[in-house]
Short mmCIF file of C-alpha atoms and ligand atoms in Angstrom, two decimals:
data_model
loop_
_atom_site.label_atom_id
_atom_site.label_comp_id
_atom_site.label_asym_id
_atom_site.label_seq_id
_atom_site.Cartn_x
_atom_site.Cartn_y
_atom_site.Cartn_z
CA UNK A 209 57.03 23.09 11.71
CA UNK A 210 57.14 19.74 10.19
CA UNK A 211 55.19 17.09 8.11
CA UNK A 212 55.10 13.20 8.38
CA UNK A 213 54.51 12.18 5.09
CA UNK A 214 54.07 8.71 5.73
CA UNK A 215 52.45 7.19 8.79
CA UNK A 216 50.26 4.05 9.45
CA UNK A 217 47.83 5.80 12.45
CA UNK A 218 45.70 3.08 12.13
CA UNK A 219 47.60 0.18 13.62
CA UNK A 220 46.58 -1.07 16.69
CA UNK A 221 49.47 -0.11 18.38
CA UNK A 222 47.90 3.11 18.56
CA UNK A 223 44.39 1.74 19.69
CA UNK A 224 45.26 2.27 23.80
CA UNK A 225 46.58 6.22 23.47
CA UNK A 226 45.89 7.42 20.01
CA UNK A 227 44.61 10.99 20.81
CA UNK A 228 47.82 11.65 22.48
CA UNK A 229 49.71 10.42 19.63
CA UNK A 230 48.20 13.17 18.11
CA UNK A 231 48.42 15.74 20.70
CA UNK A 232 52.54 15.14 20.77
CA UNK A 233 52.65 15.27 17.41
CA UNK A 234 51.21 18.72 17.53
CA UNK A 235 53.40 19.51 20.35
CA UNK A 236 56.04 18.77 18.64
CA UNK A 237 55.50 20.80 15.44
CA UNK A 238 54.03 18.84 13.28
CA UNK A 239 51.47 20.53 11.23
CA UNK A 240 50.28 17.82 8.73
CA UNK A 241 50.49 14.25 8.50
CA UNK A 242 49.53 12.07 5.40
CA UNK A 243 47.78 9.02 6.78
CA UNK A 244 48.58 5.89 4.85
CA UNK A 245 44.98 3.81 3.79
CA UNK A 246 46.78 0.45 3.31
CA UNK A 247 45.23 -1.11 6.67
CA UNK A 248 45.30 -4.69 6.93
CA UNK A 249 44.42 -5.20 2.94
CA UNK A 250 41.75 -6.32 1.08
CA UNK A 251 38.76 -8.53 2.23
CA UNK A 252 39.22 -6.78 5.86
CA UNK A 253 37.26 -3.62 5.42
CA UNK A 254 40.11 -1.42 6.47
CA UNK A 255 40.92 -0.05 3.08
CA UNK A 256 39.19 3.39 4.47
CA UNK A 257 41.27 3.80 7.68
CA UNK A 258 42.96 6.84 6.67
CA UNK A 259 40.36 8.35 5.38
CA UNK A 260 38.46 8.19 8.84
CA UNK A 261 41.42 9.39 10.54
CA UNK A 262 41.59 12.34 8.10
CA UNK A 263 38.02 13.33 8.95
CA UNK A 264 38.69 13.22 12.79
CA UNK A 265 42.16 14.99 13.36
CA UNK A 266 43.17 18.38 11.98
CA UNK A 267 46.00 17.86 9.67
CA UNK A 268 45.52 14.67 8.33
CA UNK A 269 45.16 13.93 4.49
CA UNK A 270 44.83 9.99 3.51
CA UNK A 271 45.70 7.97 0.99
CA UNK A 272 44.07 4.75 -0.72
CA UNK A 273 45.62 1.67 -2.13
CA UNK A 274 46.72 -1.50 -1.80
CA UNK A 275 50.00 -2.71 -0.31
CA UNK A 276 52.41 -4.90 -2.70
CA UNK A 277 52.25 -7.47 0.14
CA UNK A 278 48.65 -7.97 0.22
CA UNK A 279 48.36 -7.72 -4.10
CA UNK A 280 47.04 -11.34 -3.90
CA UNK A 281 44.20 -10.50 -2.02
CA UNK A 282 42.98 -7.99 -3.94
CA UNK A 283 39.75 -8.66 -5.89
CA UNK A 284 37.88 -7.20 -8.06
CA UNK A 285 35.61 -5.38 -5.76
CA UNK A 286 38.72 -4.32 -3.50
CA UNK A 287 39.75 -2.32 -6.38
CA UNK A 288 35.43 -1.02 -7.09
CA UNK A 289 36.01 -0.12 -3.39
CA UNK A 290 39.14 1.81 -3.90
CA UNK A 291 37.52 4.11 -7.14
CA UNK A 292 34.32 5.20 -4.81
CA UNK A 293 36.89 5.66 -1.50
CA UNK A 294 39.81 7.68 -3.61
CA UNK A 295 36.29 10.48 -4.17
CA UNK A 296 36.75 11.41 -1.00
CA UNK A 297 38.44 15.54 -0.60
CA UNK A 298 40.57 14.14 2.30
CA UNK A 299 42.51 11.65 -0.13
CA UNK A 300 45.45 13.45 -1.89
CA UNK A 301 47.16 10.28 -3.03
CA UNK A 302 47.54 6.95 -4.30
CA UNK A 303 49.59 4.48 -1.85
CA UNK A 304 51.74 3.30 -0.75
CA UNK A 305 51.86 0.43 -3.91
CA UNK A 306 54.56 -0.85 -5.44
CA UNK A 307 56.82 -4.19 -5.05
CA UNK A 308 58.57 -5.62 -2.43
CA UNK A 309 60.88 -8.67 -4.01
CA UNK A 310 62.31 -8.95 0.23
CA UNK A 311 59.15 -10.60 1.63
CA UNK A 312 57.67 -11.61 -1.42
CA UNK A 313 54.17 -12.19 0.40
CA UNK A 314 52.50 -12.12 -2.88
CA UNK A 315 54.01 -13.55 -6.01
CA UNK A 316 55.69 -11.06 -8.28
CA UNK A 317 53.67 -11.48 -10.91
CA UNK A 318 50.65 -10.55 -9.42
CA UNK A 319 52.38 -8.12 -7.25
CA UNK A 320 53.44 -6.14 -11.01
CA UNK A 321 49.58 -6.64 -11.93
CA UNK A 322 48.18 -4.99 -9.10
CA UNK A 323 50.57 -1.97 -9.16
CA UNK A 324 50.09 -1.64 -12.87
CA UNK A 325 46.24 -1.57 -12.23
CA UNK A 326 46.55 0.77 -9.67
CA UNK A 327 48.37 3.21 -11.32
CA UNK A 328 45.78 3.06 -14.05
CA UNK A 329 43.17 3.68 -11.51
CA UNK A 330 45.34 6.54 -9.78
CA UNK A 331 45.70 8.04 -13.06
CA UNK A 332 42.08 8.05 -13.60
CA UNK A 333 41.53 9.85 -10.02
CA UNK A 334 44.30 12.50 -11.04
CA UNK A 335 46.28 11.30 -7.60
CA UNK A 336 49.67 11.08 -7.44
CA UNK A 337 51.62 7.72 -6.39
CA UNK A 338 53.17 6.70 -3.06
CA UNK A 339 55.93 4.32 -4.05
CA UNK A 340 57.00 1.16 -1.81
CA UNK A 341 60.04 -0.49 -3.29
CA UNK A 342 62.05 -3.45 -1.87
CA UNK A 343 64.62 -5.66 -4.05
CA UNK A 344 65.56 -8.97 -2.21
CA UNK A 345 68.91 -8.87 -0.82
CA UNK A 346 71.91 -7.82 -2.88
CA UNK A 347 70.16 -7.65 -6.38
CA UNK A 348 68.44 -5.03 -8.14
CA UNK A 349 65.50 -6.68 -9.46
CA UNK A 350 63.04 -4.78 -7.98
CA UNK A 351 64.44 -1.35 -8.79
CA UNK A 352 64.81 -2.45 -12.56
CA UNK A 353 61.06 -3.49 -12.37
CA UNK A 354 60.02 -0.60 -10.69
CA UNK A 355 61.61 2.09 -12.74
CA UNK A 356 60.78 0.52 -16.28
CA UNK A 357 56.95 -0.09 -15.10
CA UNK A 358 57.07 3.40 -14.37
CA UNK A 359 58.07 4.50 -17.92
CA UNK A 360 55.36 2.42 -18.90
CA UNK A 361 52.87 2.82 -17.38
CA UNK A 362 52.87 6.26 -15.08
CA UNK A 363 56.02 9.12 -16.36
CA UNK A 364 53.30 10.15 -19.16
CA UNK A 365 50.62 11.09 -16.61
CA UNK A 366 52.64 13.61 -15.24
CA UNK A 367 51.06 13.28 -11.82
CA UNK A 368 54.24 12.59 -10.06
CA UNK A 369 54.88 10.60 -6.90
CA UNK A 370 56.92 9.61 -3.96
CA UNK A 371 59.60 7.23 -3.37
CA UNK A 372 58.59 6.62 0.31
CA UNK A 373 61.18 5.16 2.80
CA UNK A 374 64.18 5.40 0.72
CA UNK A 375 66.46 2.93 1.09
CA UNK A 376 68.67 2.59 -2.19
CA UNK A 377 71.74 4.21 -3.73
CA UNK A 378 72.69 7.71 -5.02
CA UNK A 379 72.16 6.17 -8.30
CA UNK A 380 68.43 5.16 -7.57
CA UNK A 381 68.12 8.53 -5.99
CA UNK A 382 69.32 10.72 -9.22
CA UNK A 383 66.95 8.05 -11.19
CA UNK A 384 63.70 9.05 -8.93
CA UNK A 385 65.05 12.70 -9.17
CA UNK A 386 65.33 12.21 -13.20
CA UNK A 387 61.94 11.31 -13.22
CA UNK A 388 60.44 14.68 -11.21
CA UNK A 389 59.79 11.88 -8.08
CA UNK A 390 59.84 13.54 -4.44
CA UNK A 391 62.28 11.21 -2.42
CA UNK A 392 60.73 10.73 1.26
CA UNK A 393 63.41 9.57 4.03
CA UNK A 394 62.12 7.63 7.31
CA UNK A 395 63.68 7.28 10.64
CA UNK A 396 66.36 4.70 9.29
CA UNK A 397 68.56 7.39 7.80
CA UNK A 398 69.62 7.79 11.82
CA UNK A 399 70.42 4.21 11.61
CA UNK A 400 74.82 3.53 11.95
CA UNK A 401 74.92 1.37 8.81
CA UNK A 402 72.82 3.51 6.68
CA UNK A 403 74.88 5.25 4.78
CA UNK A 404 73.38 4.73 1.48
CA UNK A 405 70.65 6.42 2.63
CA UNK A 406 72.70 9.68 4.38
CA UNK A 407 74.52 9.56 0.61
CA UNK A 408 70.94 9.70 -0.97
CA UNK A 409 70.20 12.92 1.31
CA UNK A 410 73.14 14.25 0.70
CA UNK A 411 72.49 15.06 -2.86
CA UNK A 412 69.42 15.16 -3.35
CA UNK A 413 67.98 19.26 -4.06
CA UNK A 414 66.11 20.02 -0.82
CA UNK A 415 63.41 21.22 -2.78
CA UNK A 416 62.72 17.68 -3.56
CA UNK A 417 62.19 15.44 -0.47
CA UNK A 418 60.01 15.13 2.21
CA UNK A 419 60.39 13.28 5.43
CA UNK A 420 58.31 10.53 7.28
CA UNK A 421 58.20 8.12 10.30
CA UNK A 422 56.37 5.13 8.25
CA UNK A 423 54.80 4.77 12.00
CA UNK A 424 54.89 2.70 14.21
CA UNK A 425 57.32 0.64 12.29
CA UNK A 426 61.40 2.22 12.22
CA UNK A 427 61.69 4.31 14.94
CA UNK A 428 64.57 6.82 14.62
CA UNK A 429 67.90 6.65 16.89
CA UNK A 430 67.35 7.51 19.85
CA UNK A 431 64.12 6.10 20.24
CA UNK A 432 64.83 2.77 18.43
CA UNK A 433 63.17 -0.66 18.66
CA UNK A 434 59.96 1.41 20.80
CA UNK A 435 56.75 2.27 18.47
CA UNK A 436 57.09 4.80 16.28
CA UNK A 437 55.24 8.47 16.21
CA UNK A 438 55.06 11.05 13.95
CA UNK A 439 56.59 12.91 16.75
CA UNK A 440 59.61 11.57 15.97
CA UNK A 441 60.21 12.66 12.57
CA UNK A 442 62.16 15.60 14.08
CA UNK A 443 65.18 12.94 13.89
CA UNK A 444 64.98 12.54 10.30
CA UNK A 445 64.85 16.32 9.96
CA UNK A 446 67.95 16.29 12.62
CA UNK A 447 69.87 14.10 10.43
CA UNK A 448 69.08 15.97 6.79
CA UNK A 449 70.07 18.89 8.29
CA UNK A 450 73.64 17.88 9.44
CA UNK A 451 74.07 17.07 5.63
CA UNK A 452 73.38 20.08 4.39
CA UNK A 453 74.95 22.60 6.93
CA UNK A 454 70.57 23.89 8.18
CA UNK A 455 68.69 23.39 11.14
CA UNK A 456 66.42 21.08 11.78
CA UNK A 457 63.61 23.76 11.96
CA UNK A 458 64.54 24.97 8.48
CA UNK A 459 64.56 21.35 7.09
CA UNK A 460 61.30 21.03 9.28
CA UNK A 461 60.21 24.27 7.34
CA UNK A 462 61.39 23.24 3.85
CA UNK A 463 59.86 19.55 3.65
CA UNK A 464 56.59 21.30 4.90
CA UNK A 465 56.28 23.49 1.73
CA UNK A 466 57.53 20.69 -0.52
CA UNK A 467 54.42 18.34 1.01
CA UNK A 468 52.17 21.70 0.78
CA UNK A 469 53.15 22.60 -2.92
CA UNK A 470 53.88 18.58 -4.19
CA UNK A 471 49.92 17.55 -3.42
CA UNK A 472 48.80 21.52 -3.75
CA UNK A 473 47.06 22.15 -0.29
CA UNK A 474 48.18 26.12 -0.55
CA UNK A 475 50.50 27.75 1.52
CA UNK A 476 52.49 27.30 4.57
CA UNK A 477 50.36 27.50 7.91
CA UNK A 478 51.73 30.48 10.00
ZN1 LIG B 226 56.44 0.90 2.67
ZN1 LIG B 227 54.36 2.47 5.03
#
């Protein structure tokens, strides 16, 4: 049994075969998927993708929000659009938002804005926060930014959240943990040079991370450089579980009732 707690089933490299995305996924054991309701951004009317995917396959649960990259598209009635969508019972977050200092495809000022307004408006909805953080190269900026806009602006809530895709240091790791974030690791923690990431797994309680594909993008060793499926996120499970001495079904089993008890869906399919 596993979960994909991060997967973009909307892209349209799923268009030609998506149903039997879906049908391997099952085959494979995994139970529940949390669609990611990013789409292309604002201004494209695709900011309800995962919520229509949610309403067509069994064991999909959306989220809304908008992308750090696309934060200087968003308008005001992106963000209207966002408070009627995030009413829907099939979204059980807020994401992914955040910064990403990397691309910088919006400015960063507008790309702290954004996430600062959506947090407010995640707050509002009671939803808990899907967290996309990239620093540019070799610096820490966007971890400092991150972490002190999340004292002020989100700790208080209490609603908790998800560093998705982890790709810092131990350090970043205990400071998500210190906070009561889940830590979600993606297919790159199969990747040679990633130890940081292996480090990250390595300590962190496994009562307090998920795993994900991010889909279609970072396929997992041995399927690398193809498209991505949530199929796949047996590797990441493969790879926790040679840290910490399980199997991959009990890792499969353990980041199932994390996802389960983290956004409160009840108990543990049989
Ligand atoms: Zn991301
Ligand atoms: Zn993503």
């Amino acid at each position: 049994m596993y979960t994909d707690s991060h997967c973009h089933l909307e892209n349209k490299r799923f268009d030609s075969d998506r149903a039997e995305v879906f049908a391997r996924a099952r085959q494979a054991g995994v139970t529940a998927m949390l669609a990611i309701g990013n789409g292309d951004g604002p201004g494209t009317g695709t900011l309800d993708c995962a919520i229509k995917l949610a309403h067509q396959f069994d064991g999909v649960d959306a989220t809304v929000g908008i992308h750090p990259h696309e934060a200087a598209l968003a308008k005001q009635p992106d963000f209207d659009e966002l408070e009627r969508l995030a009413l829907d019972p099939k979204v059980i977050a807020w994401g992914e938002i955040g910064l990403d200092y990397y691309y910088d495809h919006s400015p960063r000022d507008v790309q702290q804005r954004v996430f600062v307004q959506q947090m407010e408006m995640a707050h509002a909805a009671k939803l808990p926060i899907i967290i996309h953080n990239r620093p540019s190269d070799n610096s820490e900026n966007a971890w400092e930014d991150l972490f002190r806009l999340l004292r002020e602006h989100w700790i208080s809530t209490g609603l908790g959240g998800v560093l998705h895709c982890f790709t810092g240091t131990v350090e970043h790791a205990h400071a998500a943990l210190d906070i009561g974030f889940m830590i979600s690791f993606a297919g790159n923690i199969t990747y040679p040079k990633a130890q940081n990431i292996r480090d990250a797994a390595h300590l962190a309680p496994l009562d307090r991370i998920f795993i994900e594909t991010d889909s279609p993008y970072l396929a997992p060793v041995p399927h690398r450089g193809k498209r991505n499926e949530p199929a796949f996120v047996i590797e990441a499970a493969r790879q926790i579980a040679g840290l910490h001495g399980k199997t991959t079904e009990e890792i499969g089993r353990q980041t199932t009732e994390n996802f389960l008890r983290f956004f409160r869906l009840g108990s543990t399919p049989q």
